[in-house]
């Protein structure tokens, strides 16, 4: 059976919620996710608390997790070298996730940097990761277009992929930050980039409205993508992108899709149901 990596993103689900979710509730929810069989949990971020107040307690959340029985790896989002240093001090974290953007406006909104400055930061983060035995997951944020009118086309995506490959990026997650992708573009990008860069693991970090999840996942899977980000019930989105968040790819939809196509996600249905119910309670209370 073909193996598919599913990355659950409670960080993306929580980061835009204004009411502070108590640390204990975050720990309990992430602990429930750690029992299911996900490849990776994108569990928190080491970023400025002024930018994303909800994630101020990421180190405390990490300290409260029991990692003794999980096979899942942990990923933390970082947005500058300060965050990379902070995350790399934790041996429990395997991946540093950096949102590099090919939209000038989004890069500035998200990290107060131009694209030219951000590529230097990415190189510094790759160096920090190397020195601390971590891997970098680079996101190509606004990889499927942007709402600001910044230049975007598939050739631009190809040129940036070439640059990131030359810098030694090994995991590249094409990110549909505001849900603007179409099946044709998803198909084109994954079908062309995956064979061209065999040294890179390409991922799909797709955001979607409820009516479009199937066509997006179907296009990415059929084009050869085997790494998929999502969040239970599609909660969340990036608050730095625009005022109304476009939700994440709902994990339960992905799981039903991969069951249908007989791909192996390594997920335990009973444990998933229990985390799903916890998500319903948590995000019902805090939204
Ligand atoms: C990058 C900065 C910090 C620049 O923000 P800045 O204001 O230019 O930074 P600064 O260096 O001038 O520092 C300002 C203050 O923040 C502090 N600071 C600075 N860095 C840190 C840090 N790491 N941890 C804790 N504190 C930090 C720093 O110490 C200072 O504190 P003060 O002296 O004013 O008290 C800011 O813009 C930021 O934190 N941005 C993060 C945004 C973010 O988390 N976005 C969401 C995650 S990415 C995402 O969702 C996209 C993704 C991954 O899902 C893929 C997709 O869909 O595209």
Short mmCIF file of C-alpha atoms and ligand atoms in Angstrom, two decimals:
data_model
loop_
_atom_site.label_atom_id
_atom_site.label_comp_id
_atom_site.label_asym_id
_atom_site.label_seq_id
_atom_site.Cartn_x
_atom_site.Cartn_y
_atom_site.Cartn_z
CA UNK A 1 0.00 0.00 0.00
CA UNK A 2 1.26 3.45 -0.84
CA UNK A 3 2.31 5.43 2.26
CA UNK A 4 0.98 8.93 2.82
CA UNK A 5 2.28 11.34 5.45
CA UNK A 6 -0.37 13.37 7.23
CA UNK A 7 0.72 16.43 9.16
CA UNK A 8 -1.83 17.73 11.66
CA UNK A 9 -1.59 21.47 12.31
CA UNK A 10 -3.13 22.41 15.68
CA UNK A 11 -0.86 25.48 15.55
CA UNK A 12 -2.59 26.64 12.38
CA UNK A 13 -5.97 25.78 13.90
CA UNK A 14 -5.32 27.81 17.08
CA UNK A 15 -3.09 30.72 16.06
CA UNK A 16 -5.87 33.04 14.84
CA UNK A 17 -8.18 32.57 17.84
CA UNK A 18 -8.30 35.77 19.91
CA UNK A 19 -9.43 34.30 23.24
CA UNK A 20 -6.44 32.70 24.93
CA UNK A 21 -6.70 28.91 25.03
CA UNK A 22 -5.31 27.83 28.42
CA UNK A 23 -2.02 25.94 28.19
CA UNK A 24 -3.55 22.83 29.81
CA UNK A 25 -6.23 22.66 27.12
CA UNK A 26 -3.63 22.93 24.38
CA UNK A 27 -1.58 20.16 26.00
CA UNK A 28 -4.61 17.90 26.34
CA UNK A 29 -5.64 18.41 22.70
CA UNK A 30 -2.15 17.90 21.27
CA UNK A 31 -1.70 14.85 23.50
CA UNK A 32 -4.84 13.35 21.95
CA UNK A 33 -3.35 13.98 18.48
CA UNK A 34 -0.11 12.25 19.43
CA UNK A 35 -1.97 8.92 19.89
CA UNK A 36 -3.35 8.67 16.37
CA UNK A 37 -0.41 7.90 14.10
CA UNK A 38 0.24 11.20 12.35
CA UNK A 39 3.63 11.51 10.72
CA UNK A 40 4.12 14.97 12.23
CA UNK A 41 2.27 17.40 14.50
CA UNK A 42 2.80 21.10 13.71
CA UNK A 43 2.20 21.83 17.38
CA UNK A 44 3.24 25.44 18.04
CA UNK A 45 5.39 28.38 17.07
CA UNK A 46 8.30 30.37 18.46
CA UNK A 47 7.31 33.76 17.08
CA UNK A 48 6.75 37.22 18.46
CA UNK A 49 3.90 37.17 21.00
CA UNK A 50 2.96 40.61 19.66
CA UNK A 51 2.36 39.06 16.22
CA UNK A 52 0.63 35.85 17.43
CA UNK A 53 -0.35 36.12 21.13
CA UNK A 54 -2.02 32.69 21.14
CA UNK A 55 1.32 30.89 20.72
CA UNK A 56 3.14 32.59 23.60
CA UNK A 57 3.09 29.37 25.65
CA UNK A 58 4.61 27.01 23.05
CA UNK A 59 7.57 26.08 25.31
CA UNK A 60 5.19 25.33 28.23
CA UNK A 61 2.98 23.25 25.96
CA UNK A 62 6.00 21.24 24.85
CA UNK A 63 7.11 20.70 28.45
CA UNK A 64 3.65 19.32 29.28
CA UNK A 65 3.50 16.72 26.50
CA UNK A 66 4.17 13.04 27.16
CA UNK A 67 6.11 11.94 24.08
CA UNK A 68 7.07 8.51 25.39
CA UNK A 69 4.47 6.53 23.39
CA UNK A 70 4.15 8.50 20.17
CA UNK A 71 5.68 7.87 16.76
CA UNK A 72 4.74 11.34 15.56
CA UNK A 73 7.43 13.96 15.11
CA UNK A 74 7.04 17.56 16.25
CA UNK A 75 7.30 20.63 14.05
CA UNK A 76 7.45 24.21 15.31
CA UNK A 77 6.94 27.25 13.11
CA UNK A 78 9.59 29.93 13.37
CA UNK A 79 9.72 33.26 11.57
CA UNK A 80 13.24 34.54 12.31
CA UNK A 81 16.60 33.36 13.60
CA UNK A 82 15.59 34.18 17.20
CA UNK A 83 12.72 31.70 16.93
CA UNK A 84 14.97 29.14 15.23
CA UNK A 85 17.47 29.37 18.11
CA UNK A 86 14.67 29.00 20.65
CA UNK A 87 13.14 25.97 18.92
CA UNK A 88 16.49 24.31 18.32
CA UNK A 89 17.16 24.23 22.06
CA UNK A 90 14.39 21.62 22.41
CA UNK A 91 15.54 18.11 21.56
CA UNK A 92 11.91 16.95 21.21
CA UNK A 93 11.43 19.12 18.11
CA UNK A 94 12.52 17.51 14.84
CA UNK A 95 11.39 20.15 12.34
CA UNK A 96 11.71 23.91 12.08
CA UNK A 97 9.01 25.23 9.74
CA UNK A 98 9.77 28.51 7.98
CA UNK A 99 7.07 30.38 6.01
CA UNK A 100 9.03 31.70 3.04
CA UNK A 101 6.68 33.57 0.72
CA UNK A 102 6.80 34.32 -2.97
CA UNK A 103 4.40 37.24 -2.37
CA UNK A 104 6.20 40.42 -1.33
CA UNK A 105 3.14 41.69 0.54
CA UNK A 106 2.58 38.49 2.47
CA UNK A 107 6.23 38.12 3.44
CA UNK A 108 6.11 41.66 4.86
CA UNK A 109 2.78 41.12 6.66
CA UNK A 110 3.88 37.79 8.07
CA UNK A 111 7.51 38.41 9.06
CA UNK A 112 8.24 42.12 8.43
CA UNK A 113 10.73 41.21 5.73
CA UNK A 114 11.12 41.63 2.01
CA UNK A 115 11.53 38.45 -0.03
CA UNK A 116 15.23 39.34 -0.48
CA UNK A 117 15.67 39.59 3.31
CA UNK A 118 13.62 36.46 3.89
CA UNK A 119 15.83 34.30 1.67
CA UNK A 120 18.84 35.36 3.79
CA UNK A 121 16.88 34.44 6.92
CA UNK A 122 16.06 31.06 5.43
CA UNK A 123 19.78 30.40 4.80
CA UNK A 124 20.54 31.36 8.43
CA UNK A 125 17.78 29.03 9.62
CA UNK A 126 19.16 26.18 7.49
CA UNK A 127 22.54 26.75 9.19
CA UNK A 128 20.97 26.76 12.67
CA UNK A 129 19.04 23.57 11.84
CA UNK A 130 22.22 21.87 10.58
CA UNK A 131 24.12 22.78 13.72
CA UNK A 132 21.35 21.49 15.99
CA UNK A 133 20.46 18.34 14.07
CA UNK A 134 17.00 19.53 12.96
CA UNK A 135 15.39 19.54 9.56
CA UNK A 136 13.83 22.57 7.92
CA UNK A 137 10.39 22.43 6.36
CA UNK A 138 10.16 25.43 4.05
CA UNK A 139 6.68 26.61 3.11
CA UNK A 140 6.16 28.38 -0.18
CA UNK A 141 3.48 30.66 1.22
CA UNK A 142 1.03 32.15 -1.29
CA UNK A 143 2.39 29.47 -3.59
CA UNK A 144 -0.87 29.35 -5.56
CA UNK A 145 -1.50 33.07 -5.91
CA UNK A 146 -2.17 35.94 -3.53
CA UNK A 147 -4.95 38.43 -2.79
CA UNK A 148 -2.68 41.51 -3.07
CA UNK A 149 -2.01 41.63 -6.82
CA UNK A 150 1.65 40.63 -6.40
CA UNK A 151 3.13 38.93 -9.47
CA UNK A 152 2.40 35.19 -9.47
CA UNK A 153 2.50 32.44 -12.06
CA UNK A 154 3.75 28.87 -12.23
CA UNK A 155 7.10 30.00 -13.66
CA UNK A 156 7.69 32.16 -10.56
CA UNK A 157 6.94 29.13 -8.38
CA UNK A 158 9.42 27.11 -10.49
CA UNK A 159 12.15 29.75 -10.16
CA UNK A 160 11.82 29.93 -6.37
CA UNK A 161 11.77 26.15 -6.09
CA UNK A 162 15.05 26.07 -8.05
CA UNK A 163 16.60 28.63 -5.66
CA UNK A 164 15.42 26.80 -2.54
CA UNK A 165 16.66 23.47 -3.95
CA UNK A 166 20.07 25.04 -4.58
CA UNK A 167 20.16 26.22 -0.93
CA UNK A 168 19.62 22.64 0.23
CA UNK A 169 15.95 22.71 1.23
CA UNK A 170 14.85 19.06 1.53
CA UNK A 171 11.16 19.45 2.44
CA UNK A 172 9.11 22.04 0.57
CA UNK A 173 5.45 22.49 1.33
CA UNK A 174 3.57 24.30 -1.42
CA UNK A 175 1.15 26.46 0.55
CA UNK A 176 -2.22 27.71 -0.54
CA UNK A 177 -2.34 30.25 2.30
CA UNK A 178 -5.71 31.78 1.33
CA UNK A 179 -7.23 28.86 -0.54
CA UNK A 180 -6.84 30.25 -4.06
CA UNK A 181 -5.52 27.10 -5.73
CA UNK A 182 -7.33 25.31 -8.55
CA UNK A 183 -7.01 21.60 -9.42
CA UNK A 184 -5.28 22.48 -12.73
CA UNK A 185 -2.54 24.50 -11.05
CA UNK A 186 -2.12 21.93 -8.25
CA UNK A 187 -1.76 19.22 -10.88
CA UNK A 188 0.67 21.27 -12.97
CA UNK A 189 2.97 22.20 -10.08
CA UNK A 190 3.23 18.80 -8.40
CA UNK A 191 3.45 16.88 -11.71
CA UNK A 192 6.32 19.06 -12.88
CA UNK A 193 8.24 19.72 -9.68
CA UNK A 194 8.22 16.25 -8.07
CA UNK A 195 10.13 14.48 -10.90
CA UNK A 196 12.43 17.48 -11.42
CA UNK A 197 13.65 17.56 -7.79
CA UNK A 198 13.86 13.96 -6.53
CA UNK A 199 15.95 15.13 -3.55
CA UNK A 200 13.01 17.22 -2.25
CA UNK A 201 9.97 15.90 -0.43
CA UNK A 202 7.10 18.07 -1.66
CA UNK A 203 4.11 18.68 0.60
CA UNK A 204 0.67 20.19 0.10
CA UNK A 205 -0.36 22.73 2.73
CA UNK A 206 -3.76 23.51 1.27
CA UNK A 207 -6.43 25.79 2.62
CA UNK A 208 -9.95 25.40 1.31
CA UNK A 209 -13.60 26.29 1.50
CA UNK A 210 -15.78 23.24 2.37
CA UNK A 211 -16.89 22.70 -1.26
CA UNK A 212 -13.40 22.48 -2.76
CA UNK A 213 -11.51 20.03 -0.53
CA UNK A 214 -12.02 16.98 -2.77
CA UNK A 215 -10.84 18.47 -6.05
CA UNK A 216 -7.71 19.88 -4.38
CA UNK A 217 -6.66 16.69 -2.59
CA UNK A 218 -7.51 14.56 -5.60
CA UNK A 219 -5.38 16.76 -7.88
CA UNK A 220 -2.40 16.78 -5.49
CA UNK A 221 -2.51 13.03 -4.83
CA UNK A 222 -2.90 12.09 -8.50
CA UNK A 223 0.02 14.40 -9.35
CA UNK A 224 2.27 12.41 -7.00
CA UNK A 225 2.15 14.35 -3.70
CA UNK A 226 2.49 12.10 -0.64
CA UNK A 227 2.72 14.65 2.17
CA UNK A 228 -0.43 16.49 3.24
CA UNK A 229 -1.07 19.10 5.94
CA UNK A 230 -4.49 19.53 7.49
CA UNK A 231 -6.44 20.35 10.63
CA UNK A 232 -9.40 18.49 12.08
CA UNK A 233 -12.68 20.00 10.83
CA UNK A 234 -10.66 22.54 8.82
CA UNK A 235 -10.32 24.84 11.83
CA UNK A 236 -7.93 27.79 11.53
CA UNK A 237 -6.05 29.68 8.85
CA UNK A 238 -3.39 32.37 8.73
CA UNK A 239 -4.44 35.60 10.51
CA UNK A 240 -1.55 37.49 8.86
CA UNK A 241 -2.96 36.89 5.36
CA UNK A 242 -6.35 38.61 5.35
CA UNK A 243 -9.22 39.42 7.67
CA UNK A 244 -11.42 36.40 6.97
CA UNK A 245 -9.47 33.18 7.45
CA UNK A 246 -9.72 30.43 4.85
CA UNK A 247 -9.83 27.18 6.79
CA UNK A 248 -7.30 24.38 6.70
CA UNK A 249 -7.78 21.18 4.72
CA UNK A 250 -10.09 19.09 6.98
CA UNK A 251 -8.15 16.02 8.13
CA UNK A 252 -11.23 13.79 8.38
CA UNK A 253 -11.97 14.47 4.69
CA UNK A 254 -8.42 13.58 3.74
CA UNK A 255 -8.60 10.36 5.72
CA UNK A 256 -11.82 9.30 4.01
CA UNK A 257 -10.23 10.15 0.64
CA UNK A 258 -7.12 8.09 1.34
CA UNK A 259 -9.24 5.17 2.55
CA UNK A 260 -11.13 5.28 -0.75
CA UNK A 261 -7.96 5.27 -2.86
CA UNK A 262 -6.48 2.57 -0.57
CA UNK A 263 -3.45 4.57 0.52
CA UNK A 264 -1.90 3.98 3.94
CA UNK A 265 -1.99 6.93 6.36
CA UNK A 266 -1.06 4.87 9.46
CA UNK A 267 -3.92 6.45 11.42
CA UNK A 268 -5.90 4.71 14.19
CA UNK A 269 -9.64 5.42 13.63
CA UNK A 270 -10.69 5.08 17.31
CA UNK A 271 -8.02 7.49 18.53
CA UNK A 272 -8.90 9.85 15.70
CA UNK A 273 -12.55 9.87 16.75
CA UNK A 274 -11.59 10.76 20.29
CA UNK A 275 -9.36 13.68 19.13
CA UNK A 276 -12.10 14.78 16.74
CA UNK A 277 -14.55 14.99 19.64
CA UNK A 278 -12.03 16.92 21.72
CA UNK A 279 -11.57 19.34 18.79
CA UNK A 280 -15.33 19.87 18.60
CA UNK A 281 -15.39 20.82 22.30
CA UNK A 282 -12.23 22.95 22.22
CA UNK A 283 -12.97 24.94 19.08
CA UNK A 284 -16.64 25.23 20.06
CA UNK A 285 -15.55 26.97 23.24
CA UNK A 286 -12.69 29.02 21.75
CA UNK A 287 -13.27 30.43 18.27
C1 LIG B 1 9.22 37.72 12.50
C2 LIG B 1 8.72 38.75 13.50
C3 LIG B 1 9.26 38.44 14.89
C4 LIG B 1 9.22 40.09 13.06
O1 LIG B 1 8.63 41.11 13.82
P1 LIG B 1 9.43 42.43 14.18
O2 LIG B 1 8.50 43.30 14.97
O3 LIG B 1 10.00 43.00 12.91
O4 LIG B 1 10.60 41.83 15.07
P2 LIG B 1 11.71 42.49 15.94
O5 LIG B 1 12.94 41.70 15.72
O6 LIG B 1 11.73 43.98 15.70
O7 LIG B 1 11.20 42.24 17.43
C5 LIG B 1 10.04 42.85 17.95
C6 LIG B 1 9.74 42.25 19.31
O8 LIG B 1 9.37 40.87 19.16
C7 LIG B 1 10.30 40.04 19.91
N1 LIG B 1 10.58 38.84 19.12
C8 LIG B 1 11.13 38.79 17.91
N2 LIG B 1 11.23 37.51 17.50
C9 LIG B 1 10.73 36.76 18.50
C10 LIG B 1 10.55 35.37 18.65
N3 LIG B 1 10.91 34.51 17.68
N4 LIG B 1 10.02 34.92 19.78
C11 LIG B 1 9.65 35.77 20.76
N5 LIG B 1 9.77 37.12 20.65
C12 LIG B 1 10.31 37.60 19.53
C13 LIG B 1 11.53 40.88 20.09
O9 LIG B 1 12.27 40.43 21.20
C14 LIG B 1 10.94 42.25 20.27
O10 LIG B 1 10.40 42.36 21.58
P3 LIG B 1 10.38 43.79 22.35
O11 LIG B 1 11.81 44.21 22.43
O12 LIG B 1 9.53 44.71 21.49
O13 LIG B 1 9.73 43.43 23.65
C15 LIG B 1 7.18 38.78 13.57
O14 LIG B 1 6.67 39.33 12.38
C16 LIG B 1 6.59 37.42 13.79
O15 LIG B 1 6.74 36.83 14.84
N6 LIG B 1 5.87 36.88 12.83
C17 LIG B 1 5.29 35.55 12.95
C18 LIG B 1 4.07 35.46 12.19
C19 LIG B 1 3.42 34.11 12.33
O16 LIG B 1 3.59 33.38 13.27
N7 LIG B 1 2.56 33.81 11.33
C20 LIG B 1 1.77 32.63 11.31
C21 LIG B 1 2.55 31.39 11.05
S1 LIG B 1 3.03 31.19 9.37
C22 LIG B 1 1.62 30.55 8.62
O17 LIG B 1 0.58 30.42 9.21
C23 LIG B 1 1.74 30.09 7.19
C24 LIG B 1 1.83 28.57 7.05
C25 LIG B 1 3.06 27.99 7.73
O18 LIG B 1 0.72 27.95 7.69
C26 LIG B 1 1.89 28.18 5.58
C27 LIG B 1 0.88 28.93 4.70
O19 LIG B 1 -0.35 28.66 4.78
O20 LIG B 1 1.34 29.81 3.95
#
